[in-house]
PDB file of C-alpha atoms and ligand atoms in Angstrom:
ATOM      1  CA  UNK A   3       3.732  25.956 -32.614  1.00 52.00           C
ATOM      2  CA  UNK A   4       6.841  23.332 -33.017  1.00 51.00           C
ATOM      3  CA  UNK A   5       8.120  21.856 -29.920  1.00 71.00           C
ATOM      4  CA  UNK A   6      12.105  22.622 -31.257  1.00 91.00           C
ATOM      5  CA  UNK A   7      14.135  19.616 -30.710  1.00 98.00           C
ATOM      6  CA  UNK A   8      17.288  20.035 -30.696  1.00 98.00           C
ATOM      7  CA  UNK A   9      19.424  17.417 -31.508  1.00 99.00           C
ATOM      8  CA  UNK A  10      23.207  17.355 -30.954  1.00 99.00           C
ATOM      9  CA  UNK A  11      25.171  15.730 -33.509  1.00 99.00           C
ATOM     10  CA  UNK A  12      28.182  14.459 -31.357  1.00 98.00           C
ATOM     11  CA  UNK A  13      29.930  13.894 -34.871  1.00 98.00           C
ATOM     12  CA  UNK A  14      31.274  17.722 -34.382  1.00 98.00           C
ATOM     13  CA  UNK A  15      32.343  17.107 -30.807  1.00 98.00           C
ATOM     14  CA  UNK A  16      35.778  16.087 -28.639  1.00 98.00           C
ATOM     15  CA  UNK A  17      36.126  12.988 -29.401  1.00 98.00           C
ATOM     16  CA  UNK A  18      38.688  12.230 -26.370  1.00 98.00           C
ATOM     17  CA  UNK A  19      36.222  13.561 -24.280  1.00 98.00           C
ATOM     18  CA  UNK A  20      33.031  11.946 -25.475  1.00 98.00           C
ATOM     19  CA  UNK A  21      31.074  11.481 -22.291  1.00 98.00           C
ATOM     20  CA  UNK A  22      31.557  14.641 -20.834  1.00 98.00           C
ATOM     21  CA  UNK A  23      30.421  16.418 -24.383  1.00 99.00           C
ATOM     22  CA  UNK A  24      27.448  15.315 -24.108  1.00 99.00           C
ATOM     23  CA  UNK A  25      26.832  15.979 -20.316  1.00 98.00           C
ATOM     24  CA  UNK A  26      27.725  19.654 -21.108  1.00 98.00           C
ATOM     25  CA  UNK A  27      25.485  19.938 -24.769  1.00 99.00           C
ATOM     26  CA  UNK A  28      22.484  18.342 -23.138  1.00 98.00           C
ATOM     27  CA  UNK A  29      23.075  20.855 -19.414  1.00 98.00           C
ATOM     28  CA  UNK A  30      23.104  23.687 -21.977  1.00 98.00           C
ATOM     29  CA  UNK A  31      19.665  22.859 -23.559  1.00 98.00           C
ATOM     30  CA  UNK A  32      19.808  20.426 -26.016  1.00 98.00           C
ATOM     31  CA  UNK A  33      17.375  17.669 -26.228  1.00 98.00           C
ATOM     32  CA  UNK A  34      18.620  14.792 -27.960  1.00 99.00           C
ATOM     33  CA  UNK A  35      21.845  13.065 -28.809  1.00 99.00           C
ATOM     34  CA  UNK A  36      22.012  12.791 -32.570  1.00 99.00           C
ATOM     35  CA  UNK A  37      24.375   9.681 -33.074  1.00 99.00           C
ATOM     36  CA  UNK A  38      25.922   9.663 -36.321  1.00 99.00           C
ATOM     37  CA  UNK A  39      26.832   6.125 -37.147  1.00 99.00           C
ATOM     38  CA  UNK A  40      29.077   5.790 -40.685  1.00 99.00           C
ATOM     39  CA  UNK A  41      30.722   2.494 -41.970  1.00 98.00           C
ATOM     40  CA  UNK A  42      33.288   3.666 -44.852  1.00 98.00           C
ATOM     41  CA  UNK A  43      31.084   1.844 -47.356  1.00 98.00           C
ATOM     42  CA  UNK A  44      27.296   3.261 -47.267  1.00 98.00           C
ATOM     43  CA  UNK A  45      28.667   6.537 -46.888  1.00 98.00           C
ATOM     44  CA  UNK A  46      32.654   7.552 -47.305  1.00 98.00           C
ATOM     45  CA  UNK A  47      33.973   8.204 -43.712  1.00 98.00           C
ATOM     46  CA  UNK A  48      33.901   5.889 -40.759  1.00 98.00           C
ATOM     47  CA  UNK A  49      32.510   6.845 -37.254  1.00 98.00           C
ATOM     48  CA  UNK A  50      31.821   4.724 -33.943  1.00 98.00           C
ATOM     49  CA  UNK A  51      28.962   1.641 -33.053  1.00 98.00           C
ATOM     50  CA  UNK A  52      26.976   0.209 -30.353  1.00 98.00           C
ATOM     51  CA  UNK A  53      29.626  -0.275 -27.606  1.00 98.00           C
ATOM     52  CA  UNK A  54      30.635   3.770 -27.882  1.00 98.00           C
ATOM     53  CA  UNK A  55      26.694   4.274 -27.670  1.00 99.00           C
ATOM     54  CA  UNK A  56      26.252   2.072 -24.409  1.00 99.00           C
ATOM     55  CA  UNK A  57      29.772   3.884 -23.243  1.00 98.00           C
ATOM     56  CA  UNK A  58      27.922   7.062 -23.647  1.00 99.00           C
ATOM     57  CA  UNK A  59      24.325   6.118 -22.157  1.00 98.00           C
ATOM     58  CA  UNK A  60      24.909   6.456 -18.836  1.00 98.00           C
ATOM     59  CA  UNK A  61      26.075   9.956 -18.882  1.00 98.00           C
ATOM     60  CA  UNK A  62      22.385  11.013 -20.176  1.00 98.00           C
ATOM     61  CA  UNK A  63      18.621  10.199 -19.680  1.00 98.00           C
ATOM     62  CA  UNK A  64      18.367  12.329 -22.995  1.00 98.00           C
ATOM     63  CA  UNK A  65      17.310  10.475 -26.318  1.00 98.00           C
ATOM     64  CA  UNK A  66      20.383   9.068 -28.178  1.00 99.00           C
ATOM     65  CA  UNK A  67      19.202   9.666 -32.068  1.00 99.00           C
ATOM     66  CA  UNK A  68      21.139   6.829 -34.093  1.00 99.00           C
ATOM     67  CA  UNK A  69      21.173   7.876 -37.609  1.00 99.00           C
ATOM     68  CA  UNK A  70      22.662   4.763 -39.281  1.00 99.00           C
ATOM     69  CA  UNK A  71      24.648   5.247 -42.273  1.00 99.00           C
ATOM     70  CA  UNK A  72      25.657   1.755 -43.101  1.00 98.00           C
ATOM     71  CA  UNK A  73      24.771  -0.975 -45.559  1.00 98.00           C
ATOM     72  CA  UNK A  74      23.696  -3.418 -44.668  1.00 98.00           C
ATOM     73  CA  UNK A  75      21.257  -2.395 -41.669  1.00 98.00           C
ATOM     74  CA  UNK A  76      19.556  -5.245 -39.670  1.00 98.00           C
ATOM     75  CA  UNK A  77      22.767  -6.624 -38.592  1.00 97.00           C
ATOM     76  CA  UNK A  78      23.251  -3.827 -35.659  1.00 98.00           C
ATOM     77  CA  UNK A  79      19.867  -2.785 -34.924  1.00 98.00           C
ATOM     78  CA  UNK A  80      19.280  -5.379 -31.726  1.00 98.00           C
ATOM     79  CA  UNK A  81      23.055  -4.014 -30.715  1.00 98.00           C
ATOM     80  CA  UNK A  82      21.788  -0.793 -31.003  1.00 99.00           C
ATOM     81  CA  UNK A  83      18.633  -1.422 -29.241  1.00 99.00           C
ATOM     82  CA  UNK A  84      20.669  -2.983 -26.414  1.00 98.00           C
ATOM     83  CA  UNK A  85      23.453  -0.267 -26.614  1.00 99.00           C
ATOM     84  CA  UNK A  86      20.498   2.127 -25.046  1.00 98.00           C
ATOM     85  CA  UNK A  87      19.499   3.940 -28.550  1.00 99.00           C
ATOM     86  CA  UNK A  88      16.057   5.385 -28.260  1.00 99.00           C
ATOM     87  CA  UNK A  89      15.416   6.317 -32.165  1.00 99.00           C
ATOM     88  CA  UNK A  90      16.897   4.589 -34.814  1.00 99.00           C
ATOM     89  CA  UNK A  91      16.914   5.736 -38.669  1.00 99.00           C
ATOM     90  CA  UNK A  92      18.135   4.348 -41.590  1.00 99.00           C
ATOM     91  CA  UNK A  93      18.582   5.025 -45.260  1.00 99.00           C
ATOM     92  CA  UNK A  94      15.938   2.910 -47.498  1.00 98.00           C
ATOM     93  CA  UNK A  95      18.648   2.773 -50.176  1.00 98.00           C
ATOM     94  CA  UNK A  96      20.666   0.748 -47.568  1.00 98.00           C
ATOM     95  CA  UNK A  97      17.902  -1.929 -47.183  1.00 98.00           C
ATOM     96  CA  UNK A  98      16.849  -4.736 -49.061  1.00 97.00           C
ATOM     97  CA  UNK A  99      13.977  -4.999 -47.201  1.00 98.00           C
ATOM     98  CA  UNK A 100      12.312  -1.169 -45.795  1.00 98.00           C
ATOM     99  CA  UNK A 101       8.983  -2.843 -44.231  1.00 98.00           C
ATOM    100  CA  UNK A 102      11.101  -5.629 -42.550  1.00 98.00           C
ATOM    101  CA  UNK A 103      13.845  -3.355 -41.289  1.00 98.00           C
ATOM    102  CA  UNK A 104      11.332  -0.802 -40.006  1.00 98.00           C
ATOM    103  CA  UNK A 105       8.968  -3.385 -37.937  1.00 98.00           C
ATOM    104  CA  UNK A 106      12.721  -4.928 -36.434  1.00 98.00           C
ATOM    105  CA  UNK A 107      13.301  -1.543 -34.978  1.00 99.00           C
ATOM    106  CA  UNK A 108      10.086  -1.055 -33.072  1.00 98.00           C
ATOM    107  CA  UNK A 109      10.371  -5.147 -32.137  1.00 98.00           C
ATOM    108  CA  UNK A 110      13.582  -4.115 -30.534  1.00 99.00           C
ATOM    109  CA  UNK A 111      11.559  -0.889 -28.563  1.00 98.00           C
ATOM    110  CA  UNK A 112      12.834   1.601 -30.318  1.00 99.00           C
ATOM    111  CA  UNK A 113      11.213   4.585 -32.434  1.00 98.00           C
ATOM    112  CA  UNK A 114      11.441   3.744 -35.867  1.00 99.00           C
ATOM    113  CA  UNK A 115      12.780   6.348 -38.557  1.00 98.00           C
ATOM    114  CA  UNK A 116      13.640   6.901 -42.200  1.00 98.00           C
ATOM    115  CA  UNK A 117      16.047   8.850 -43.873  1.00 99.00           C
ATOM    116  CA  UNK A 118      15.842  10.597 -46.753  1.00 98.00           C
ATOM    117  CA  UNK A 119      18.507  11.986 -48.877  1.00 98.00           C
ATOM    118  CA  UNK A 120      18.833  15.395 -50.892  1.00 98.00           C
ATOM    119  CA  UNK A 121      18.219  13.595 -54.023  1.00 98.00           C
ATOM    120  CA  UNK A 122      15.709  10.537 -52.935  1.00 98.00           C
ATOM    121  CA  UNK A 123      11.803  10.733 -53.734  1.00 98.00           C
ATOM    122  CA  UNK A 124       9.533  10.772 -51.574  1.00 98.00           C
ATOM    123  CA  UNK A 125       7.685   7.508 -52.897  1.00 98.00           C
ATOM    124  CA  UNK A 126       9.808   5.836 -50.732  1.00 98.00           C
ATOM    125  CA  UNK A 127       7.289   6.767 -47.738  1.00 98.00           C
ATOM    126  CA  UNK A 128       4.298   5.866 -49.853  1.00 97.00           C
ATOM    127  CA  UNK A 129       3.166   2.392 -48.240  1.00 97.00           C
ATOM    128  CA  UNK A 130       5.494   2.351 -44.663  1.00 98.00           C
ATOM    129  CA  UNK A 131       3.491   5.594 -43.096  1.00 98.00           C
ATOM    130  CA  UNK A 132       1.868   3.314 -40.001  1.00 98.00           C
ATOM    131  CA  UNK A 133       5.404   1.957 -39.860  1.00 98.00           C
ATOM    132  CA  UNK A 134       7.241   5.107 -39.102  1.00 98.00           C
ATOM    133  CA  UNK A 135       8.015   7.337 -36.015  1.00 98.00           C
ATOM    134  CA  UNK A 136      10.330   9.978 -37.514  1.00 98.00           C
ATOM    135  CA  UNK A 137      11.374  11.063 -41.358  1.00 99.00           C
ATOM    136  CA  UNK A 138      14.704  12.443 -41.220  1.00 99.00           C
ATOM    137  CA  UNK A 139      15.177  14.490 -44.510  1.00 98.00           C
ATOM    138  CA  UNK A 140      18.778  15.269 -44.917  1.00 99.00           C
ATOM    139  CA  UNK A 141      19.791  18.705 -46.056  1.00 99.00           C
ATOM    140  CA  UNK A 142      23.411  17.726 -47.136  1.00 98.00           C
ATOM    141  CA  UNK A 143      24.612  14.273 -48.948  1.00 98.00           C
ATOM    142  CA  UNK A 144      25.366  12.345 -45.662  1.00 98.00           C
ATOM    143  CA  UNK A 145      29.147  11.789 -44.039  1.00 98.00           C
ATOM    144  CA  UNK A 146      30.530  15.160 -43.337  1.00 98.00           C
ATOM    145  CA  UNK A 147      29.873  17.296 -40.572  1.00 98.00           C
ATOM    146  CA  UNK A 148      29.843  21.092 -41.506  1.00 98.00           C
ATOM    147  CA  UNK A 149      28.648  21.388 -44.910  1.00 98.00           C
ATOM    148  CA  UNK A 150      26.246  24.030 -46.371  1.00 98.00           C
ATOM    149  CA  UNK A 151      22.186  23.213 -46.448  1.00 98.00           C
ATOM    150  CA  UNK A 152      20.850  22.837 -49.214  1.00 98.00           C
ATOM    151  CA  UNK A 153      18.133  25.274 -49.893  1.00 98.00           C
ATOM    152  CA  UNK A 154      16.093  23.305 -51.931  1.00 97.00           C
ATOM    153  CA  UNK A 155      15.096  20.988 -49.020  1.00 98.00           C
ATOM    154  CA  UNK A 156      12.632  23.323 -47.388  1.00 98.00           C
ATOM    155  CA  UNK A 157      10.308  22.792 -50.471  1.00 98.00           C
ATOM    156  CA  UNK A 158      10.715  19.198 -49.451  1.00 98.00           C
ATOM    157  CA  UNK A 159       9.994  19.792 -45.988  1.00 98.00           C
ATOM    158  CA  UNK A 160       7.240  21.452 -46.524  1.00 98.00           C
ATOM    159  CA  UNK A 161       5.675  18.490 -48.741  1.00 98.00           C
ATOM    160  CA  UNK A 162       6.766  16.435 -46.517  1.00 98.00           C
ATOM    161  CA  UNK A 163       4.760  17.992 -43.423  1.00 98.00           C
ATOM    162  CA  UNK A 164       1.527  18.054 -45.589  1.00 98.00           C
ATOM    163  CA  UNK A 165       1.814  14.138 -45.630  1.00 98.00           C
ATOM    164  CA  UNK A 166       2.541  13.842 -41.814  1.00 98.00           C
ATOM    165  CA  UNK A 167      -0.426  15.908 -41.558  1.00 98.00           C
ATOM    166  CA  UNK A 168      -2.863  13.877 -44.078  1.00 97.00           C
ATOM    167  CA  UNK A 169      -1.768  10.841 -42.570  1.00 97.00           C
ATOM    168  CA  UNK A 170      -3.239  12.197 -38.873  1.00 98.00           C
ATOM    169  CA  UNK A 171      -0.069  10.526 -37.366  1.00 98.00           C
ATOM    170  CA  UNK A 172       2.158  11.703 -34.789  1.00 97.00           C
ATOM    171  CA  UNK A 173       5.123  11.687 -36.928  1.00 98.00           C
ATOM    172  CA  UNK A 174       8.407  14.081 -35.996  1.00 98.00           C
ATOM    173  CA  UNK A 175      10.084  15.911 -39.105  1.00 98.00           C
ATOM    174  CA  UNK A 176      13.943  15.895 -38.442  1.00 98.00           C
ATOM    175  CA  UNK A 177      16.013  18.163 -40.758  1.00 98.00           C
ATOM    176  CA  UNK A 178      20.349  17.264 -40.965  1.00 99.00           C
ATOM    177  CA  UNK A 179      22.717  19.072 -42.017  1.00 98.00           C
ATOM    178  CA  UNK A 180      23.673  22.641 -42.142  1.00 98.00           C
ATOM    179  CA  UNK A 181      21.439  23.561 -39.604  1.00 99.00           C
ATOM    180  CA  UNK A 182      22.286  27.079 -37.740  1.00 98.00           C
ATOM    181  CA  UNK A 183      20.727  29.902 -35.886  1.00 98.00           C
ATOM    182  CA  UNK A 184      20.744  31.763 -38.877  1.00 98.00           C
ATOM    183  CA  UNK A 185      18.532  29.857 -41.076  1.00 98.00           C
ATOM    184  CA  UNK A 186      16.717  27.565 -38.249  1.00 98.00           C
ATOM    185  CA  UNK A 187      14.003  29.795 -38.427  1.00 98.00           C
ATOM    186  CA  UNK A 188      13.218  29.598 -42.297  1.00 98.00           C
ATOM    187  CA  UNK A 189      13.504  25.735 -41.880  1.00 98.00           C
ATOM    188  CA  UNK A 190      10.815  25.237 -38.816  1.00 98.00           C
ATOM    189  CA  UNK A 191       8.525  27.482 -41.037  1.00 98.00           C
ATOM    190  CA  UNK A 192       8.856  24.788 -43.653  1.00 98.00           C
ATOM    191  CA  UNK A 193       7.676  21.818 -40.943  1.00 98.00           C
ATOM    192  CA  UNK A 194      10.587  20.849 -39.462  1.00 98.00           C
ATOM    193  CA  UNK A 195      10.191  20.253 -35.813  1.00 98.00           C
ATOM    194  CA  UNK A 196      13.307  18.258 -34.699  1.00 98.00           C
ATOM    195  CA  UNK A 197      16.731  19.522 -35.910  1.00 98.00           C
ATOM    196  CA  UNK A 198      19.771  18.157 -35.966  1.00 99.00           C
ATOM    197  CA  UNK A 199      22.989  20.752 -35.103  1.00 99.00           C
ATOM    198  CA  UNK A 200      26.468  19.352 -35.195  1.00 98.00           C
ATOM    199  CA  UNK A 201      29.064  22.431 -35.822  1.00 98.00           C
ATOM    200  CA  UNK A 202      27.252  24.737 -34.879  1.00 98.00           C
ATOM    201  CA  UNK A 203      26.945  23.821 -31.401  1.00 99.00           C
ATOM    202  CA  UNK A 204      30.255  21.834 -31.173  1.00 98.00           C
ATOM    203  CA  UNK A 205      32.170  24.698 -32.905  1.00 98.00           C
ATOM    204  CA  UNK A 206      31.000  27.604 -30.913  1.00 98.00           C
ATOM    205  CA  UNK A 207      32.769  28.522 -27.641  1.00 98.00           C
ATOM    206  CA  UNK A 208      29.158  28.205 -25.402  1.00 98.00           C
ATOM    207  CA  UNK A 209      27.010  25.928 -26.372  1.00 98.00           C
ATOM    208  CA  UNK A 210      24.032  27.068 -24.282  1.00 98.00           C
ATOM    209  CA  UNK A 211      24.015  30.668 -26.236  1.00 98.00           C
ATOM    210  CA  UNK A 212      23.366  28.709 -29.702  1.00 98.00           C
ATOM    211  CA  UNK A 213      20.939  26.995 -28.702  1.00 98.00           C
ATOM    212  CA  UNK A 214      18.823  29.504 -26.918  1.00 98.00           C
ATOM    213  CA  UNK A 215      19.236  31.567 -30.223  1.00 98.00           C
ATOM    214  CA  UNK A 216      18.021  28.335 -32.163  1.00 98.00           C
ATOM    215  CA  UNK A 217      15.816  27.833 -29.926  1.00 98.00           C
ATOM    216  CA  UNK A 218      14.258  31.255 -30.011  1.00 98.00           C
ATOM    217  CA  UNK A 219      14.497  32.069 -34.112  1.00 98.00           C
ATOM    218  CA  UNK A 220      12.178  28.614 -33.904  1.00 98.00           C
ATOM    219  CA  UNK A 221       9.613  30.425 -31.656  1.00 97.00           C
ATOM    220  CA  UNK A 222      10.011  33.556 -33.817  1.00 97.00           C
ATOM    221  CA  UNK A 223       9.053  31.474 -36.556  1.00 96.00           C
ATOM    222  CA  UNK A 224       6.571  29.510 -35.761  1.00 95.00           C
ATOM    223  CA  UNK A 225       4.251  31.966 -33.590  1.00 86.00           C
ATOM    224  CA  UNK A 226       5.412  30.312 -30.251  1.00 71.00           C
ATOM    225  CA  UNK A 227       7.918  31.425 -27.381  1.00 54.00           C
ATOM    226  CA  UNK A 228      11.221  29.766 -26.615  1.00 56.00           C
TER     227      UNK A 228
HETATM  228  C1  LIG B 148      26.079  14.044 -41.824  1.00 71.12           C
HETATM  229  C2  LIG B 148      25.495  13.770 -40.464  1.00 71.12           C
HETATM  230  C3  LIG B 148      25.062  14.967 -39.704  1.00 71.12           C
HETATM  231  C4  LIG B 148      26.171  15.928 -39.380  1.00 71.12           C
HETATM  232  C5  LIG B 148      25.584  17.279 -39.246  1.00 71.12           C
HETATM  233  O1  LIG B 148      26.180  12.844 -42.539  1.00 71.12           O
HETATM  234  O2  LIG B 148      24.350  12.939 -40.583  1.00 71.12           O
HETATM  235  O3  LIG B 148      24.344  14.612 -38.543  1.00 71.12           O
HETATM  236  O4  LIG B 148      26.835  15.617 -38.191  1.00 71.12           O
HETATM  237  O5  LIG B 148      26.637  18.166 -39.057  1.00 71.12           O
HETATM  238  P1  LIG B 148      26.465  19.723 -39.282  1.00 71.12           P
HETATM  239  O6  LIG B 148      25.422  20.218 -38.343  1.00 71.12           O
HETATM  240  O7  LIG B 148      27.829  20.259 -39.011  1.00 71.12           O
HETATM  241  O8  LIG B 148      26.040  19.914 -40.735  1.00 71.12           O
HETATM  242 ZN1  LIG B 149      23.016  12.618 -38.821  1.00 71.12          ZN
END
């Protein structure tokens, strides 16, 4: 059975009210906070960096996710790391240097990750397996909050779990983007064991009903209980 992690993209939520967003996502059952980090040059919008991050640690002991979409990527990892990140991803395509960028990470104590776009092969994860902590495949081309999955990434997911498996590592599978209760379930059949949710949480009026029915299509699909 998947464990379900859900992880709350705060990209989706009140700005103006950032602290106390995440109080109230992770009180009604989330597990992580998904940290979407974009630069207006990597990826075409432009987001918030470490000092919103340490602004926001001390109103959780949850996980803060940081999924960095910038280029380049070293620069900010130690910030990060100091900021009070947990897990920090990055896109290979945004590194010179994947190996170097991926040992930094753990150097700095975090939990390194990799993320892969809709249209990036999965060579990329061919020699850096010891290396990594999480693969974050993303279901949408990153940037946006609330645009549709793309259905072709659960035959991606799926590969993708049969290499976690072969490689006898204890490697989470985070999916991003387009994520709801409606087609949760179909994605943790796939593999997918950590999922990120930004509108859907954010734009629903409780927060704790989504993701108890998230939470619960994953148990329906996976042969567990929620
Ligand atoms: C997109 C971001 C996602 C985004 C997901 O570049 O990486 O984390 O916030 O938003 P939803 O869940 O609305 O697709
Ligand atoms: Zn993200």
């Amino acid at each position: 059975m998947n464990p379900a992690r859900i992880a709350a993209s705060i990209l989706s939520a009140d700005f103006a009210r950032l602290g106390e967003e995440v109080r109230h996502v992770i009180g009604s059952g989330a597990d992580i906070v998904h940290f979407d980090v974009m630069d207006n040059h990597y990826v075409p919008n432009l987001t918030f960096g470490p000092m919103v991050c340490a602004a926001l640690r001390p109103h959780t002991t949850a996980p803060i996710d940081v999924h960095l979409m910038v280029k380049p990527v070293d620069r900010l990892i130690p910030d990060f790391a100091k900021a009070g990140a947990n897990i920090i991803s990055f896109h290979p395509e945004a590194s010179e240097h994947v190996d170097r960028t991926l040992a930094l990470i753990r150097e700095c104590g975090c939990k390194a990750g990799l993320v892969l776009n809709p249209a990036t092969p999965l060579n990329v994860l061919d020699h850096v397996m010891d290396r990594l902590d999480l693969i974050l495949l993303m279901s949408v081309n990153p940037g946006f909050g609330g645009q549709s999955f793309i259905p072709h990434t659960l035959h991606k997911l799926r590969t993708v779990k049969q290499r976690i498996r072969e490689s006898g590592r204890d490697i989470w599978l985070e999916v991003d983007g387009g994520v709801k209760a409606d087609n949760i379930g179909a994605i943790a059949a796939a593999g997918a064991d950590t999922f990120v949710a930004g509108s859907a949480i954010f734009g629903a009026p409780d927060y704790a009903d989504v993701i108890r029915r998230m939470k619960t299509e994953v148990a329906q699909h996976t042969g567990g209980t929620a």
